[in-house]
Amino acid sequence: MDFYYTTEEEKFRDELRQWLVDNLPEGWIEGKREIPQDNEGQSKFFRDWQRKLFDGGWSGISWPEEYGGRGATLIEEVIYEQEMARVQAPPQINVIGVAMVGPTLLQIGTEEQRERYVNKILNGEEIWCQGYSEPNSGSDLAALQTSAVKKGDKWIINGQKIWTSMAHLADRCFLLARTENTGKKHEGITAFLVDMHQEGVETRPIRSIDDQHIFNEVFLNDAVAYEADIVGEVNKGWKVSLTLLSHERTGVARQIFQLNQVFDELVEMASTLKKNGRPLIEDPIVRQNIGRLRAKSKGLLLNYYRNLTNSIRNGYPGPEGSMDKLGASELGQEIYSYALSLQGSVNTLWKENAAVTAEWQYEYLRSRAYTIEGGTSEIQRNIIAERILGLPKDIKY
Amino acid sequence: MEFALNEEQQVFQRSTQQFLKSKGDLEIPREYSEGKEEVLDDLWIGLAELGYMGITVSESYGGLGMGPLTLVPILEEMGRAVIPGPYIETVAFAAPLIEKYGSAEQKEKYLEQLASGNRKFTVALLEGNGELSPTNINVLATQKDNEYVLDGEKILVSHADFADTLIVPVRTGNNEQDISLLIVDCDSSTLQMEKQISMDESRKMIKVSFNEVAVPKLQLLGDENTGWEILQDGIQGLNTAWCSNMVGGLDRIVEIATEYANTREQFGQPIGRFQAVKHKIVEMKMNLETARSLAYYAAWALENNTEDVVEAIAMARSLITESFIQSASDNIQVHGGMGFTWEFDCHLFLKRAKSLENYLGSPEDYREQVVSELVGNKESLILER
Ligand SMILES: Cc1cc2nc3c(=O)[nH]c(=O)nc-3n(C[C@H](O)[C@H](O)[C@H](O)COP(=O)(O)OP(=O)(O)OC[C@H]3O[C@@H](n4cnc5c(N)ncnc54)[C@H](O)[C@@H]3O)c2cc1C
């Protein structure tokens, strides 16, 4: 048991750290973190950042070198997330492409697909979105109804996707559609790589509770895909969809690191804000609450390291990732909710009128999505119960 | 970076498990609390044969010369079976303190015997209302020639009847922290012992009275009036050890609850199919793994004497104690009426958990320590490297 990194790993860290200092927008590290609010400005900002990461060799670091990555080890990926969290780096707009679509294509895509897409994912030229959820199938993903019918050399796609993050900025979509009805819902699904810039694809924004435009509805009206756009085999898309999700291996890491870092700011805030003329941080109840959250956050971080060690030892990640996700999402909500509680009666003031900084309000609202996106907490609990503990399945599929 | 038990530690885990199974597993605390005290003697002999008594004793005294991390898997296994006896007091408290602060004579006299299982220690710490504070240490040690004469009363001394040696903080002066630690041999003294009836009968609680008990000055552990400081050192070892022990309890609870939920049927299906039950058990599992990570980390921090050792132990202690009580309670709920019976094992864990809740300080006390460290060391908070 040890928490030391090798000299090489430390070198990797130092190199990245220096790169971030040199390349983050002016004033970013010092706390001036402004992202344009309009669609176009935002798109440009994120694409520029994605491009910078690529040029610096800091995008898709776990990808093999021949495809533009660094062949980074799991530990290096973790260091990467630590450092990105440390400076609160802007999110990668093409995270779906870089973290999931690219590795999936590298693993099971055709040679042609690799050549056509992979490089453009990494350099940010093509942004990807993920078309899984539908109005009538969220948690029950396999019940999806969007259909794809073969006509000559084309597949004609009809239906609707929803909650599609980044669809309004995306060039392509990793989309699941039903190509056969066998009566068994996990069968007859096919994964397509769909061009978003075509007549049959219409994207409408959905405003989220934090007054942002993150996700969208995507309508497919005779949208077209070709044979060459199919990933894996026709009707075997369920397995492909799971392959994609299995590549989401360090996503939760950054969140866990962020939660452990946020205590700096939380303590800072509690030292500045006063009640009865005394800093909140001197209030025994406040101290108890912060102490509880702190211990939980550390526990979560350590759990993550323990699962990581096991993944490295076993050579593959176990279902414990669900525990990391569940823990991080719920604790994140608790922490941001408490941060607002500390602000007293002005705690709902936000945007320009925020009492401390509006980031608390934004993240508080944002945190409500933590336990929904990527599989709800209830679904995570089912997975943990069934796959880790061996308890019975609650629904007969 | 590697954060998991290594191979050697896993071997300790397996052999402890085998050993405790061969001795009756959860029957051990049951038989012990029903008055069959021989099970404890038998257990102790076995532990000594395995070499487990000497883990923290240096090799020159016949031990293994290992630290708190090696104890982790052993203590987890003991927690899984709610094992009685002063193993923690002996191995995680007395041995490291004597190694670190003991005189040459004391090491000679005690360590080899301790490692071979022939010395059983416990700590006689608390007095009065059970609060742990310097002002609450009032057993008076009056100097007389080459001896201290002790007067006063200690409570909640676990397994004092079984132990043959006590480590006793006593008052040796009028200033608040004029406290010294004495090693008191039970056989050569005239101690009065009286059992205190406690819910958790796997930890036998005893009131020890000192009436003009003479103890040679040679028995002073460390310097006079430095006892409180040394005690803090020892308490770190105790807390870290109890954390792993409680993790073992949590582990067993999850196992028992899962098994019951898979087999007990109502409404024509296993109750584990109902999410109200199923998700409750997942909650226990989540708490277990967080507890385990924090306990590992506390032991690692203690073994390596890291800068954040105080915080590491305080985090573990505050969180694990509460999780243990919560899961032990939920486990009873999962078992329904069966969980409320004396016959089923559920209550053993609840009682153990509750008896440890405020031992050496409450969860609130330890959380306060977490925050003091956090606020005090804000600069060092930047993400762990
Ligand atoms: C910010 C955000 C971004 C997203 N981005 C994307 C994206 O890019 N691409 C994409 O495809 N999807 C995306 N999603 C969708 C997300 O995956 C779904 O919202 C999620 O899977 C839940 O589906 P649902 O919304 O239909 O809720 P439902 O499945 O209808 O669930 C409603 C409630 O019922 C509970 N429930 C459902 N089934 C069970 C069960 N078996 N047992 C117990 N409780 C149950 C749920 O836990 C939940 O509390 C995003 C969502 C959010 C919030």
Coordinates of C-alpha atoms in Angstrom, one line a residue, chain A residues 1-5 9-10 13-14 17 75 82-83 85-86 257 260-261 263-264 267-268 271 281 284 287-292 294-296 298-303 305-306 308-310 312-313 322-324 326-327 330 377-378 381-382 384-386 388-396, chain B residues 1-7 9-10 69 254 257-259 261-262 269-275 277-279 281-283 285-294 296-297 300 304 306 308 311 314-316 318-319 322 363-365 367-368 370-372 374-375 378-379 381-385:
Chain A
M1 CA 0.0 0.0 0.0
D2 CA 1.4 3.3 -1.0
F3 CA 0.4 6.7 -2.5
Y4 CA 3.7 7.4 -4.2
Y5 CA 4.1 8.0 -7.9
E9 CA 4.7 9.6 -13.5
E10 CA 5.8 12.8 -11.7
R13 CA 2.5 15.5 -14.1
D14 CA 5.0 18.3 -14.2
R17 CA 1.2 21.2 -15.2
I75 CA -2.3 6.0 -13.5
Q82 CA -6.2 15.4 -11.0
E83 CA -4.4 18.2 -12.8
A85 CA -9.4 19.3 -11.7
R86 CA -6.8 21.3 -9.9
F257 CA -11.1 15.2 -7.4
N260 CA -12.1 16.9 -2.7
Q261 CA -10.8 20.3 -3.8
F263 CA -13.2 22.2 0.6
D264 CA -10.7 24.9 0.1
V267 CA -13.8 26.7 4.2
E268 CA -12.8 30.0 2.6
S271 CA -14.5 31.9 7.1
I281 CA -16.4 28.4 10.5
P284 CA -19.8 24.2 16.0
R287 CA -17.9 22.5 11.7
Q288 CA -19.7 19.3 12.3
N289 CA -21.3 19.5 8.9
I290 CA -18.1 20.3 7.1
G291 CA -16.2 17.6 9.0
R292 CA -18.8 15.0 7.9
R294 CA -14.9 16.1 4.3
A295 CA -14.6 12.6 5.7
K296 CA -17.0 11.3 3.2
K298 CA -11.9 11.6 1.4
G299 CA -13.5 8.1 1.7
L300 CA -14.8 8.5 -1.8
L301 CA -11.4 9.4 -3.2
L302 CA -9.8 6.5 -1.4
N303 CA -12.5 4.2 -2.7
Y305 CA -8.0 4.6 -5.7
R306 CA -8.8 1.2 -4.3
L308 CA -8.3 1.6 -9.6
T309 CA -5.7 -0.6 -8.0
N310 CA -8.0 -3.6 -8.4
I312 CA -4.9 -2.5 -12.7
R313 CA -4.3 -5.8 -10.9
S322 CA -21.1 2.1 -10.2
M323 CA -20.2 2.6 -6.6
D324 CA -17.9 5.5 -7.5
L326 CA -23.3 6.7 -7.0
G327 CA -21.1 8.0 -4.2
E330 CA -24.9 12.0 -4.2
S377 CA -28.9 6.6 -8.7
E378 CA -31.7 4.1 -8.5
R381 CA -28.2 0.8 -6.9
N382 CA -29.8 -1.9 -8.8
I384 CA -24.6 -2.7 -7.3
A385 CA -27.2 -4.9 -5.7
E386 CA -27.4 -7.4 -8.6
I388 CA -21.8 -6.9 -6.8
L389 CA -23.9 -8.2 -4.0
G390 CA -25.8 -10.9 -6.0
L391 CA -29.2 -9.8 -4.9
P392 CA -32.2 -10.8 -7.1
K393 CA -33.1 -8.7 -10.2
D394 CA -36.1 -6.6 -9.3
I395 CA -37.8 -6.7 -12.7
K396 CA -38.0 -9.7 -15.0
Chain B
M1 CA 0.5 4.1 -6.3
E2 CA -1.2 1.1 -5.0
F3 CA -4.1 1.1 -2.5
A4 CA -5.1 -2.4 -1.5
L5 CA -3.9 -5.2 0.7
N6 CA -0.7 -6.8 -0.5
E7 CA -0.2 -10.5 -0.8
Q9 CA -1.6 -9.1 4.2
Q10 CA -4.1 -11.3 2.2
L69 CA -1.0 -2.1 8.4
V254 CA -23.5 -6.8 4.6
A257 CA -28.1 -9.1 5.2
T258 CA -27.5 -10.2 1.6
E259 CA -27.8 -13.8 2.4
A261 CA -32.6 -11.1 1.6
N262 CA -31.8 -13.8 -1.0
Q269 CA -40.4 -13.8 -4.0
P270 CA -37.1 -13.1 -2.1
I271 CA -37.4 -9.9 -0.1
G272 CA -34.1 -8.8 -1.8
R273 CA -36.2 -8.2 -4.9
F274 CA -38.0 -5.3 -3.1
Q275 CA -36.0 -2.1 -3.7
V277 CA -34.7 -3.8 1.0
K278 CA -32.3 -4.1 -1.8
H279 CA -31.2 -0.5 -1.8
I281 CA -28.3 -3.2 1.6
V282 CA -26.5 -1.3 -1.2
E283 CA -26.3 1.6 1.3
K285 CA -22.3 -1.8 1.1
M286 CA -21.4 1.8 0.1
N287 CA -20.7 2.6 3.8
L288 CA -18.7 -0.5 4.2
E289 CA -16.3 0.3 1.3
T290 CA -15.9 3.9 2.3
A291 CA -15.2 2.7 5.9
R292 CA -12.7 0.2 4.6
S293 CA -10.9 2.8 2.5
L294 CA -10.7 5.2 5.4
Y296 CA -6.7 1.4 5.4
Y297 CA -5.7 4.9 4.9
W300 CA -1.1 3.6 6.3
N304 CA 4.3 6.0 7.9
T306 CA 2.4 11.1 7.7
D308 CA -2.1 14.1 8.0
E311 CA -6.9 13.9 10.3
A314 CA -10.2 11.2 12.9
M315 CA -12.0 10.9 9.6
A316 CA -12.0 7.2 9.8
S318 CA -16.0 9.5 13.0
L319 CA -17.4 8.0 9.9
E322 CA -21.6 6.0 12.7
P363 CA -18.0 10.9 16.4
E364 CA -18.6 14.6 17.0
D365 CA -15.3 15.0 18.8
R367 CA -15.3 15.4 13.3
E368 CA -14.3 18.5 15.2
V370 CA -11.1 16.8 11.2
V371 CA -12.2 20.4 10.8
S372 CA -9.5 21.8 13.0
L374 CA -8.7 21.2 7.7
V375 CA -8.8 24.8 8.8
K378 CA -5.5 24.9 4.5
E379 CA -2.4 25.3 2.4
L381 CA -5.2 20.9 1.3
I382 CA -4.3 21.2 -2.3
L383 CA -5.1 17.9 -3.9
E384 CA -3.2 15.0 -2.5
R385 CA -0.4 14.0 -4.8

